[in-house]
Coordinates of N, CA and C in Angstrom, one line a residue:
Chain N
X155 N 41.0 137.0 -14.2 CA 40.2 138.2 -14.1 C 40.3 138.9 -12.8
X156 N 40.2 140.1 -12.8 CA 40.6 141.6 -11.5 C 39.2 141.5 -11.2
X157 N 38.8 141.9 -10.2 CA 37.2 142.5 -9.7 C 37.8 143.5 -8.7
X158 N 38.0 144.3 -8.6 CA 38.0 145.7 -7.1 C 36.7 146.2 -7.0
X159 N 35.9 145.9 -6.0 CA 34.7 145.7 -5.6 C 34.0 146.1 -4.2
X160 N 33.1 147.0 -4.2 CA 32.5 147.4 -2.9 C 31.8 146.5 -2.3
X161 N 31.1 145.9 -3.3 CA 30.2 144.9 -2.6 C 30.7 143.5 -2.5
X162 N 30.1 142.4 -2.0 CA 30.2 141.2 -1.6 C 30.1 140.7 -2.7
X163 N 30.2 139.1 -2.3 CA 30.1 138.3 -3.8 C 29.5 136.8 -3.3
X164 N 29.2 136.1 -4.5 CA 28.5 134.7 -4.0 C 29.8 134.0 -4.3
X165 N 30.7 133.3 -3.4 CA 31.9 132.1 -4.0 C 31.5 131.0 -4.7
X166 N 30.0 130.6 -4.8 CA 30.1 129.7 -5.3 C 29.4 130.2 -6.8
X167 N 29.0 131.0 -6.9 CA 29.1 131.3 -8.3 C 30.4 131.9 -8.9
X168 N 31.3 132.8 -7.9 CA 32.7 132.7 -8.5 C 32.7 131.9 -9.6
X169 N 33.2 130.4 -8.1 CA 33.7 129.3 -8.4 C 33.4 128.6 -9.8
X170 N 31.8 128.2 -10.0 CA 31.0 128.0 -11.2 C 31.7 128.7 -12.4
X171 N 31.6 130.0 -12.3 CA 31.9 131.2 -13.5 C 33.5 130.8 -14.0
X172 N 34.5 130.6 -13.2 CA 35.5 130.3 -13.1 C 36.0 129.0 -14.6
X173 N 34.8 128.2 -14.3 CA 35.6 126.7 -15.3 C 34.9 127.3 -16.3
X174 N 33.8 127.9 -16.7 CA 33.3 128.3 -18.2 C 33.1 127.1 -18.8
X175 N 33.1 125.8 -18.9 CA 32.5 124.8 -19.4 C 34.1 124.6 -19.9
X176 N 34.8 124.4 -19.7 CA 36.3 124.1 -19.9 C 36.5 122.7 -19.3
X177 N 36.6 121.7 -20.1 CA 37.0 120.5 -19.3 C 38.3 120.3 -19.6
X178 N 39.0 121.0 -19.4 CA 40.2 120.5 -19.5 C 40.9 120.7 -18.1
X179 N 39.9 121.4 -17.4 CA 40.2 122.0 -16.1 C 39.5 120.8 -14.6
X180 N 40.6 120.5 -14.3 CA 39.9 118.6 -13.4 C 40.6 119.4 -11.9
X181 N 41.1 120.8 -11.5 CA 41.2 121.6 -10.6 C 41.2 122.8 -10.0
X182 N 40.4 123.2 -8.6 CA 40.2 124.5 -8.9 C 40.3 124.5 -7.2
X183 N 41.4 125.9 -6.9 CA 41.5 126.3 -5.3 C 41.5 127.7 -5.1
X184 N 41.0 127.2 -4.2 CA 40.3 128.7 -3.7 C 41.0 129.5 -2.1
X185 N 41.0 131.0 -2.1 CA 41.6 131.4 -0.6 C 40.5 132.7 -0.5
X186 N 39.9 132.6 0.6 CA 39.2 133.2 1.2 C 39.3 134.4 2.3
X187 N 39.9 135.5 2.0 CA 40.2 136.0 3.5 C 38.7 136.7 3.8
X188 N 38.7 136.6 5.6 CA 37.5 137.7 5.8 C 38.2 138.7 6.8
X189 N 37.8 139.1 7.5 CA 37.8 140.3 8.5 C 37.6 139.7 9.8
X190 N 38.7 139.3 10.5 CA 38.8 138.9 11.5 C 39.2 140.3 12.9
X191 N 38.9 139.2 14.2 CA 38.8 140.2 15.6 C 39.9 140.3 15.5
X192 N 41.0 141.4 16.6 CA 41.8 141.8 16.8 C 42.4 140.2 18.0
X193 N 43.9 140.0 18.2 CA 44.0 138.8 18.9 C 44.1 139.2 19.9
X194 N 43.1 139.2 20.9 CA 43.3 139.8 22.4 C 42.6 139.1 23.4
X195 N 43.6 137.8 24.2 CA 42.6 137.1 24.6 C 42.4 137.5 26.1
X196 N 42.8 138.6 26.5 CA 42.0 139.3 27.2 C 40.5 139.8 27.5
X197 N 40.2 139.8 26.3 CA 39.0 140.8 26.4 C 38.2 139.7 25.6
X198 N 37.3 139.4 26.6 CA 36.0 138.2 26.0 C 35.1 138.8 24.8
X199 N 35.1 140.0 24.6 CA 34.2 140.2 23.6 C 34.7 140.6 22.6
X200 N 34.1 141.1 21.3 CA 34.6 141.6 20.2 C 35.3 143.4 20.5
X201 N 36.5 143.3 20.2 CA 37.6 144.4 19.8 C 37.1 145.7 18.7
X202 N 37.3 144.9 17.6 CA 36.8 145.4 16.4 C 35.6 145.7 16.2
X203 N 35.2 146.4 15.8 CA 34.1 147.1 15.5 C 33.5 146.8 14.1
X204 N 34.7 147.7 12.9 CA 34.4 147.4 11.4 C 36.0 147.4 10.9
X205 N 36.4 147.6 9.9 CA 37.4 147.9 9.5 C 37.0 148.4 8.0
X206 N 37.9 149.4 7.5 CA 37.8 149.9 6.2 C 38.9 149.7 4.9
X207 N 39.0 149.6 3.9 CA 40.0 149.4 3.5 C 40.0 150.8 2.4
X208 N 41.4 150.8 2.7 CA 41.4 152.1 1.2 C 42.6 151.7 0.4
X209 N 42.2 152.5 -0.9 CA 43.0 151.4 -2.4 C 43.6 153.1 -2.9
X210 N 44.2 152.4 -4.1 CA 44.7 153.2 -4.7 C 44.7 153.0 -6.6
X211 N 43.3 152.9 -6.4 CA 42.5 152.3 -7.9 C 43.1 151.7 -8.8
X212 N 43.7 153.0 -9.5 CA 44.7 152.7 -10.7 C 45.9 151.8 -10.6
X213 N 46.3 152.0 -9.7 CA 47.7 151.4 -9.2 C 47.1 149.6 -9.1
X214 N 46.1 149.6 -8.4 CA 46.0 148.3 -7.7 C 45.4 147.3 -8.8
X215 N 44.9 148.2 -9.8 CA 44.0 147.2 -10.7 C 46.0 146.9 -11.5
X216 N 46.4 147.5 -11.9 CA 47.8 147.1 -13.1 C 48.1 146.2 -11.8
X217 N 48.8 146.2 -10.3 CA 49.1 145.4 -9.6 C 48.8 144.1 -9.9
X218 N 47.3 144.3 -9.6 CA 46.5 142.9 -9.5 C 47.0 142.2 -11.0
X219 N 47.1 143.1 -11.9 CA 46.8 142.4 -13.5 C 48.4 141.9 -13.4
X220 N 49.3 142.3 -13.1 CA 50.5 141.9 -13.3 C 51.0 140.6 -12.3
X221 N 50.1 140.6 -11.2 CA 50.6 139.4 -10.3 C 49.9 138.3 -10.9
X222 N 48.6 138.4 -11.4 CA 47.9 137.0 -12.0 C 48.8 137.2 -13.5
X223 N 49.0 137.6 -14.0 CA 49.8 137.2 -15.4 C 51.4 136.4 -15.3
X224 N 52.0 137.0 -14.0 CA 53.0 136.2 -13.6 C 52.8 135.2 -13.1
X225 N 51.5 134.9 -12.5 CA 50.9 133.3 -12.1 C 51.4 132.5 -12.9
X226 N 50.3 133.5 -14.3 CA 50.4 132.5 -15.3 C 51.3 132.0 -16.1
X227 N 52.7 133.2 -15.9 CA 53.6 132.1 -16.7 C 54.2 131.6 -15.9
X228 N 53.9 131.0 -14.6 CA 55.1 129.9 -13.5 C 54.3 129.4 -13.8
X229 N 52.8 128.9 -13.8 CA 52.5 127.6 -13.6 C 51.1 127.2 -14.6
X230 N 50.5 126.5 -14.9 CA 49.6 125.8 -16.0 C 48.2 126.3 -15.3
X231 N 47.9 127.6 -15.8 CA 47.2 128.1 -15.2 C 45.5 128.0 -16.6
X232 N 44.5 127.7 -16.3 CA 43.9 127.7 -17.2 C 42.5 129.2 -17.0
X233 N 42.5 129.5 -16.0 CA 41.3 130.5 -15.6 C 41.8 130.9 -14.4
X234 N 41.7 132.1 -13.6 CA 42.0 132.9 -12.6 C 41.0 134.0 -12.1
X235 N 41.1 134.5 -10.8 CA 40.0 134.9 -10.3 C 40.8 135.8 -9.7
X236 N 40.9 137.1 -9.1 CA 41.1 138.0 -7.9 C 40.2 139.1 -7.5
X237 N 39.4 139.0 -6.4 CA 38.1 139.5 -6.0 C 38.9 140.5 -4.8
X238 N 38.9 141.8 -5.0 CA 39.6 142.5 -3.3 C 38.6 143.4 -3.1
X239 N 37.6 143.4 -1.9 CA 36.8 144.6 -1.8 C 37.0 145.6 -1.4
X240 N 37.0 146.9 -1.2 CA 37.5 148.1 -0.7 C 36.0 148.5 0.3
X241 N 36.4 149.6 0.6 CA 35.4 150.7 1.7 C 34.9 150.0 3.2
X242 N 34.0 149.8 3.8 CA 33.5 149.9 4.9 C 33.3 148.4 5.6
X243 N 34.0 147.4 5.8 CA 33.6 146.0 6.3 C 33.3 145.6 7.8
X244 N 32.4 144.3 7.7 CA 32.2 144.3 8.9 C 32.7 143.0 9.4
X245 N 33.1 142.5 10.5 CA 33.7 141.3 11.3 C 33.1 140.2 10.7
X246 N 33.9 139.3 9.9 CA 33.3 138.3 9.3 C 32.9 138.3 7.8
X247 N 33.1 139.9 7.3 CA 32.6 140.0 5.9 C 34.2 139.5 4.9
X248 N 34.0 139.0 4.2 CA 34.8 138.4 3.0 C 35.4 140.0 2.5
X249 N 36.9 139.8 2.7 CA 37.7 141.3 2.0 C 38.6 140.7 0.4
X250 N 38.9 139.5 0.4 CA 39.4 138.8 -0.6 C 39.2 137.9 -1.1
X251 N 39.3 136.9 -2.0 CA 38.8 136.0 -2.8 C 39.9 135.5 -3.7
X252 N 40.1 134.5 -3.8 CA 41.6 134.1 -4.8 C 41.0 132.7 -5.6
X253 N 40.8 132.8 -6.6 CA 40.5 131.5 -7.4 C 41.7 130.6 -8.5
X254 N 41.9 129.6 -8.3 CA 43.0 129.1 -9.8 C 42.7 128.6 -10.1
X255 N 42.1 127.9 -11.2 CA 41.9 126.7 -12.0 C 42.9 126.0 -12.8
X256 N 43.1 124.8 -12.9 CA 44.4 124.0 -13.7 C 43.9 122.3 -14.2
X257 N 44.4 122.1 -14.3 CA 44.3 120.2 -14.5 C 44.6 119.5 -14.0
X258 N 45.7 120.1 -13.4 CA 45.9 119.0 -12.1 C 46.1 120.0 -10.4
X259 N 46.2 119.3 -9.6 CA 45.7 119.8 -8.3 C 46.8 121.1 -8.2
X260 N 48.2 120.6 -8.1 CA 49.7 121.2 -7.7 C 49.9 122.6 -8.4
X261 N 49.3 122.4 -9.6 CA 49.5 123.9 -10.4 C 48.5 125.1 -9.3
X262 N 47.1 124.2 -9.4 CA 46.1 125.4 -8.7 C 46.6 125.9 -7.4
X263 N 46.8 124.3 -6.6 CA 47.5 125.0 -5.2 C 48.5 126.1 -5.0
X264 N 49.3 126.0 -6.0 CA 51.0 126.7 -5.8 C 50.2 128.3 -6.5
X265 N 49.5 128.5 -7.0 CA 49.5 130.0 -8.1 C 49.0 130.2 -6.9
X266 N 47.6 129.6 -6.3 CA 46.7 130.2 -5.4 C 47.8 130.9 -3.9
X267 N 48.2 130.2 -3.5 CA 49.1 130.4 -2.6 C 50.0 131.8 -2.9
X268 N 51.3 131.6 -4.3 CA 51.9 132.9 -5.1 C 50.8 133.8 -4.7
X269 N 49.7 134.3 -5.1 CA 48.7 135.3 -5.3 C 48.3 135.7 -4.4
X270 N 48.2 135.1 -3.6 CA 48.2 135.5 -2.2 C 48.9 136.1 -1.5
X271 N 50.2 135.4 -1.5 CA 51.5 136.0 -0.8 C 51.8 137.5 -1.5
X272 N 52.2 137.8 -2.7 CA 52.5 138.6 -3.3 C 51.3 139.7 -3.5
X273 N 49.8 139.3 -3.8 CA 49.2 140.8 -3.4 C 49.1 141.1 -2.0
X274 N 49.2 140.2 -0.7 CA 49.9 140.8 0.6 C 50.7 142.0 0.3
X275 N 51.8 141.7 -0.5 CA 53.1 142.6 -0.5 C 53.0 143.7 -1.5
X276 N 52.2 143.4 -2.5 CA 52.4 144.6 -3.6 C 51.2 145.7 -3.8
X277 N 49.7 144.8 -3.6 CA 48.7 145.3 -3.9 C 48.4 146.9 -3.0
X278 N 48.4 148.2 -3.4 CA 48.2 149.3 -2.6 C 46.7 149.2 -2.0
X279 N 46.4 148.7 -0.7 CA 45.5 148.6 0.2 C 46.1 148.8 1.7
X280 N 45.2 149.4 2.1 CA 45.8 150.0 3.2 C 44.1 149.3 4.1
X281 N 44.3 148.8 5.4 CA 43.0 148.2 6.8 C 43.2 149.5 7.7
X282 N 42.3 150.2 7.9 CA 42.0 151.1 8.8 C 41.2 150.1 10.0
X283 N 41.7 150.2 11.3 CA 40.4 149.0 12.4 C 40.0 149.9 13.0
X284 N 38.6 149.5 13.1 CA 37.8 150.9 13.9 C 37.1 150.0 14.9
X285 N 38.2 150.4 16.4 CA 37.8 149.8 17.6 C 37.0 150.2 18.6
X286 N 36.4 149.8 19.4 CA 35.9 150.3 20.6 C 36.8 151.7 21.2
X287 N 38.1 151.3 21.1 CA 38.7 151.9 22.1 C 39.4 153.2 20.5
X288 N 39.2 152.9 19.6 CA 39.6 154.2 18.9 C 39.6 153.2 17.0
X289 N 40.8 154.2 16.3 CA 40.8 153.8 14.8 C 42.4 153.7 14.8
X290 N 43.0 152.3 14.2 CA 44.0 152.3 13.7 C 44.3 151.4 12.4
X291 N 45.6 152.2 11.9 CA 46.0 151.6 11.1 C 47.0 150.4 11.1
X292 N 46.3 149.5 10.3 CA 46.8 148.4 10.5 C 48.4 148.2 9.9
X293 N 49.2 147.5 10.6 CA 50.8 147.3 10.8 C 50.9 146.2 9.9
X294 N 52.1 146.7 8.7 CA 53.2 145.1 8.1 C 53.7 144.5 8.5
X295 N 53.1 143.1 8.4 CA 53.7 141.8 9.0 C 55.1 141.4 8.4
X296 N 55.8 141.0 8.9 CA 57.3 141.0 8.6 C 56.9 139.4 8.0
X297 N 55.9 138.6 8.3 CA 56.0 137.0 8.1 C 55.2 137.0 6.6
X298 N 54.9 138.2 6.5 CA 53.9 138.5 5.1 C 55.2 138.9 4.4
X299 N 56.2 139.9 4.2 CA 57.4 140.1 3.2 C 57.5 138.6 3.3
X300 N 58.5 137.6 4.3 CA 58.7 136.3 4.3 C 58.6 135.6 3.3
X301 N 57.0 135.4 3.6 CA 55.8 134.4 2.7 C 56.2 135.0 1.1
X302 N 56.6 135.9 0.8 CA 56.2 137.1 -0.6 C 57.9 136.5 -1.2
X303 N 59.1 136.5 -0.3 CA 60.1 136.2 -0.8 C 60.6 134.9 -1.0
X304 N 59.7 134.0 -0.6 CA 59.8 132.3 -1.1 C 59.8 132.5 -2.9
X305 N 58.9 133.4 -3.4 CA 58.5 132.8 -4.8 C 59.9 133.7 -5.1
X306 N 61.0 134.3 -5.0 CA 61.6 135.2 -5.8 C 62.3 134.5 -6.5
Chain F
X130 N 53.3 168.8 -11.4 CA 53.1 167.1 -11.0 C 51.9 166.8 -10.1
X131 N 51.1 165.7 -10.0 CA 50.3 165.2 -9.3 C 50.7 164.9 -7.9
X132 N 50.3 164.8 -7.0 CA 50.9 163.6 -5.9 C 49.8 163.7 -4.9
X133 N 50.2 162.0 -4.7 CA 48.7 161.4 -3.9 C 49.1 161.1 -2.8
X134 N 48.2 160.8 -1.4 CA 49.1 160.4 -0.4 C 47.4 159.7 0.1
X135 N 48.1 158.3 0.3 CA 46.9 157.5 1.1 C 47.3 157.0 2.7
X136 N 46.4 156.4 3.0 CA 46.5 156.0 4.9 C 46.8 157.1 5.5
X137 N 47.2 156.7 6.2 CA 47.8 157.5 7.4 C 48.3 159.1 6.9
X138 N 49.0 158.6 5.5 CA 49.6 159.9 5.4 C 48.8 160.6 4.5
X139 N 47.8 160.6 4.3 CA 46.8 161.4 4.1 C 46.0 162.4 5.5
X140 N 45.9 161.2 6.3 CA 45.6 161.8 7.2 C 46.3 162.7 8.0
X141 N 47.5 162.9 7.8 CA 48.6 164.0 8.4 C 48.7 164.7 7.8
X142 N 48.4 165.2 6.3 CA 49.1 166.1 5.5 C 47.8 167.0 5.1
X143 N 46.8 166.0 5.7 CA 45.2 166.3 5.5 C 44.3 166.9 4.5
X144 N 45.0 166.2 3.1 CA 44.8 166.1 1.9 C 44.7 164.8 1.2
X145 N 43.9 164.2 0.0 CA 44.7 163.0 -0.8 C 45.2 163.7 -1.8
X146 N 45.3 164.8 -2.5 CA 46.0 164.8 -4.0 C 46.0 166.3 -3.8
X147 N 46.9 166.9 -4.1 CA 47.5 168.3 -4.9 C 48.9 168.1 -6.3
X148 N 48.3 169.5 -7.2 CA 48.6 169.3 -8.1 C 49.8 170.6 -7.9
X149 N 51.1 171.0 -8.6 CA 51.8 172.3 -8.5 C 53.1 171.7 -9.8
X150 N 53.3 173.2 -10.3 CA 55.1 172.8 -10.9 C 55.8 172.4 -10.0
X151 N 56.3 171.5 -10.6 CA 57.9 170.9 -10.4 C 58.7 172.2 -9.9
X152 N 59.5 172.4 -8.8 CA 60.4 173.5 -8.1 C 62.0 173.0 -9.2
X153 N 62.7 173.5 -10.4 CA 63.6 173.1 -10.7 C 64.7 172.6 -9.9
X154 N 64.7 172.4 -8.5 CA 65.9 172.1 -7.9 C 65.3 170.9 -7.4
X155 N 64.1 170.3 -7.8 CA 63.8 168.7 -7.4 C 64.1 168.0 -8.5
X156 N 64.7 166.9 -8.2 CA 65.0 165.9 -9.6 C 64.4 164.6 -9.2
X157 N 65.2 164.0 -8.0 CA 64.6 162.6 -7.4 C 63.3 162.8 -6.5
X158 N 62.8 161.6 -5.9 CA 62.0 161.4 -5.3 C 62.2 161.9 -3.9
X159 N 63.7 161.9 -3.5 CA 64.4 162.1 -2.1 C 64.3 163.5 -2.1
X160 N 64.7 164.6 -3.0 CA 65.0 166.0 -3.2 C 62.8 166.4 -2.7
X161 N 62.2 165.3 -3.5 CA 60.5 166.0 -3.1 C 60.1 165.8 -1.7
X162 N 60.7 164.4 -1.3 CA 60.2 164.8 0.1 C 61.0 166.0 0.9
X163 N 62.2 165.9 0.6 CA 62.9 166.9 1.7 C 62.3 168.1 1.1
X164 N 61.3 168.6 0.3 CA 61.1 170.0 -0.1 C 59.8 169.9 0.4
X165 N 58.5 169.0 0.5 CA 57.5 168.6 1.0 C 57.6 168.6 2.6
X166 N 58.5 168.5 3.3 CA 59.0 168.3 5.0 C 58.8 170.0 4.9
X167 N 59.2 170.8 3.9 CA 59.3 172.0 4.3 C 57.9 172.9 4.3
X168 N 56.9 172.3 4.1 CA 55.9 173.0 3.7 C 55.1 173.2 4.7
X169 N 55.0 172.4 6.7 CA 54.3 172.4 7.3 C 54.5 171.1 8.1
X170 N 53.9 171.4 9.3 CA 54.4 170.5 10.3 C 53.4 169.0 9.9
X171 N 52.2 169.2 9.4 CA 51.3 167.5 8.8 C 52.7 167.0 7.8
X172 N 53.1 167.3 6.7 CA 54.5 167.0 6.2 C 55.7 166.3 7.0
X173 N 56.3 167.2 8.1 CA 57.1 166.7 8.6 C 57.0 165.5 8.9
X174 N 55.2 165.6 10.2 CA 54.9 164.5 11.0 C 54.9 163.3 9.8
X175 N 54.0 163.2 8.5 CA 53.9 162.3 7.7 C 55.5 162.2 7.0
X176 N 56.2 162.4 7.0 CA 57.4 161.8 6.5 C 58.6 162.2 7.3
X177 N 57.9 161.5 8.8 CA 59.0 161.7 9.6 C 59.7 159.9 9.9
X178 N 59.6 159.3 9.2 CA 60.6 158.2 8.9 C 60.1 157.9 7.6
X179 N 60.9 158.3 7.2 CA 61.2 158.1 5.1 C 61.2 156.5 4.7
X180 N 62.0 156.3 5.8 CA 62.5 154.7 5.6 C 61.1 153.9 5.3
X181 N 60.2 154.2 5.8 CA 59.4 153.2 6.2 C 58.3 153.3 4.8
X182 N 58.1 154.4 4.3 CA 57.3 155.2 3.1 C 58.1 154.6 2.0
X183 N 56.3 154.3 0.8 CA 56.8 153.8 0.2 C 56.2 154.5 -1.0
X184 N 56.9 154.8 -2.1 CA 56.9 155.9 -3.2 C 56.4 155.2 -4.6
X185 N 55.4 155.7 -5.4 CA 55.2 155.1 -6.5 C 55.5 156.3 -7.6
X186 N 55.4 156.4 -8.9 CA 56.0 157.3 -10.0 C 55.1 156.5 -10.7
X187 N 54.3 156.7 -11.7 CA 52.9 156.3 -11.8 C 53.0 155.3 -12.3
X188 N 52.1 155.1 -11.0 CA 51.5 153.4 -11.1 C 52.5 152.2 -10.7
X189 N 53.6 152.7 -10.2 CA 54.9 151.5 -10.4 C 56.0 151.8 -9.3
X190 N 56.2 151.2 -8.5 CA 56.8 151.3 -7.5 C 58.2 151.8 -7.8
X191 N 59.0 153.0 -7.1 CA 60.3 152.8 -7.0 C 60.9 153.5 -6.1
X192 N 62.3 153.6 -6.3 CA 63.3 153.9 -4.8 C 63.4 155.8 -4.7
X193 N 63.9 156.1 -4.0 CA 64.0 157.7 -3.4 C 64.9 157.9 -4.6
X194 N 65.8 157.4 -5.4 CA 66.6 157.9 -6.1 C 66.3 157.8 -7.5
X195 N 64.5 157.5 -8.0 CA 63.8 157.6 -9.1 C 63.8 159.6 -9.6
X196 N 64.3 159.9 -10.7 CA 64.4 161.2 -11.4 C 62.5 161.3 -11.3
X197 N 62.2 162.2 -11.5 CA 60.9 162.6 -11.7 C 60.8 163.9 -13.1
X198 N 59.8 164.3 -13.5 CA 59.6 164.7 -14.6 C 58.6 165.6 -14.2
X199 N 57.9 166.4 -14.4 CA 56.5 167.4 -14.4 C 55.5 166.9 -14.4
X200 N 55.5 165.9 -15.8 CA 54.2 165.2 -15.8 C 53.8 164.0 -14.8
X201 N 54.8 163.9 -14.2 CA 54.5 162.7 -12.9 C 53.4 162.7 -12.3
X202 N 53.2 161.8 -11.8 CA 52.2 161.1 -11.0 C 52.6 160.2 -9.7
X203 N 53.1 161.4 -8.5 CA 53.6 160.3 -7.6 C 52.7 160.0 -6.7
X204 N 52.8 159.1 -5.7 CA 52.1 158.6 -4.7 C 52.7 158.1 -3.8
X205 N 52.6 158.5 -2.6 CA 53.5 158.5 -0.9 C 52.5 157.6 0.1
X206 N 52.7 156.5 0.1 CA 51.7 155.9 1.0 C 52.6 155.0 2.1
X207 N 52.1 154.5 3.2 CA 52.7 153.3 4.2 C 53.0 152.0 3.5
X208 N 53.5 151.3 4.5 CA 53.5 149.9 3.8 C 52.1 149.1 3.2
X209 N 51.7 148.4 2.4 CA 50.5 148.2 1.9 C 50.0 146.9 3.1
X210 N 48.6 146.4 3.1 CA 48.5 145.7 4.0 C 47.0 145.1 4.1
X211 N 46.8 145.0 2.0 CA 45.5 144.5 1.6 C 46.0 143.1 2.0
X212 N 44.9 142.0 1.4 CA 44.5 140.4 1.6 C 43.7 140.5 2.6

């Protein structure tokens, strides 16, 4: 299941919602990103301010829908989650959410991981950081393609 | 045709979406920006390294040498940089 979402969410009801009373499912992994400070260990205090994210609706929901269905055919995937919030966040607030369920541990681990790496690289989201000292847009990590070209 | 421009390059061209006919002498994606560079310096500045921009034809990623159609739906955005 896709969620593109303004608001926050509870993970542990995710989580719950996730197995649906399915026992066939004996595993479930989770990835959490939030909204972390800028790395500056110069400056003892907080950098960052807020950060925003902006999407590209249409686009991102087929993205999303196409990276979890390719989960599901590499690996024994029994229920799936992708939670990505858009608009206005603040230091600490949860911007992603990644759930897999399976039967055994290795299937959950490996999709959750895939799904990760690959909406890094494909999903149209753009971090605006709105700092003390001004607003920028946040730069592509060359270790993020990397991560994305393991699964090819 | 449609065309959308998010991040940054929204903010240079200082619009998200305008709609116009297709100029018959654009066919690829390459021929729209070099026609789009001509319309104003927010243009230039936003597609002053091509390289780096990345082009969708709706909904679906592809290269500068994608043919386009009227009814298109493109979108000109930065490198993506959700999770």
């Amino acid at each position: 299941m896709i969620k593109v979402q303004k608001e926050d969410f509870n993970i542990s009801e995710e989580i719950e919602s996730l197995t649906n009373g399915d026992s066939a499912i004996g595993a479930i992994s989770t990835f959490v990103g939030l909204v972390r400070d800028q790395d500056n260990s110069e400056v003892p205090t907080s950098v960052l301010k807020s950060m925003t994210l902006e999407h590209y609706p249409a686009m991102t929901e087929k993205k999303l829908l196409e990276i979890e269905t390719e989960a599901k055919s590499r690996w024994n995937i029994k229920s799936s989650l992708i939670i990505h919030r858009y608009g206005q966040l603040e230091l600490g607030e949860k911007i992603v959410f990644v759930a897999c369920a399976s039967s055994h541990r290795q299937d959950a681990f490996d999709a959750c991981n895939f799904l990760m790496d690959w909406l890094k690289t494909e999903a149209p989201f753009w971090k605006l950081e709105e700092t003390h000292s001004g607003n920028d847009w946040v730069d592509k990590r060359e270790s993020d393609d990397k991560a994305a070209e393991r699964w090819k | 045709m449609k065309i959308l421009y998010f991040a940054w390059l929204r903010q240079r061209i200082g619009t998200d979406t305008e709609e116009f006919v297709l100029p018959n002498e654009i066919e690829t994606v390459e021929d729209l920006i070099n026609w789009l560079i001509t319309r104003g310096s927010g243009y230039a500045d936003a597609f002053a390294k091509p390289e780096i921009i990345r082009a969708a034809v709706n909904l679906e990623y592809v290269s500068f040498d994608h043919s386009l159609d009227d009814e298109d739906e493109v979108a000109f955005f930065p490198p993506v940089t959700g999770g």
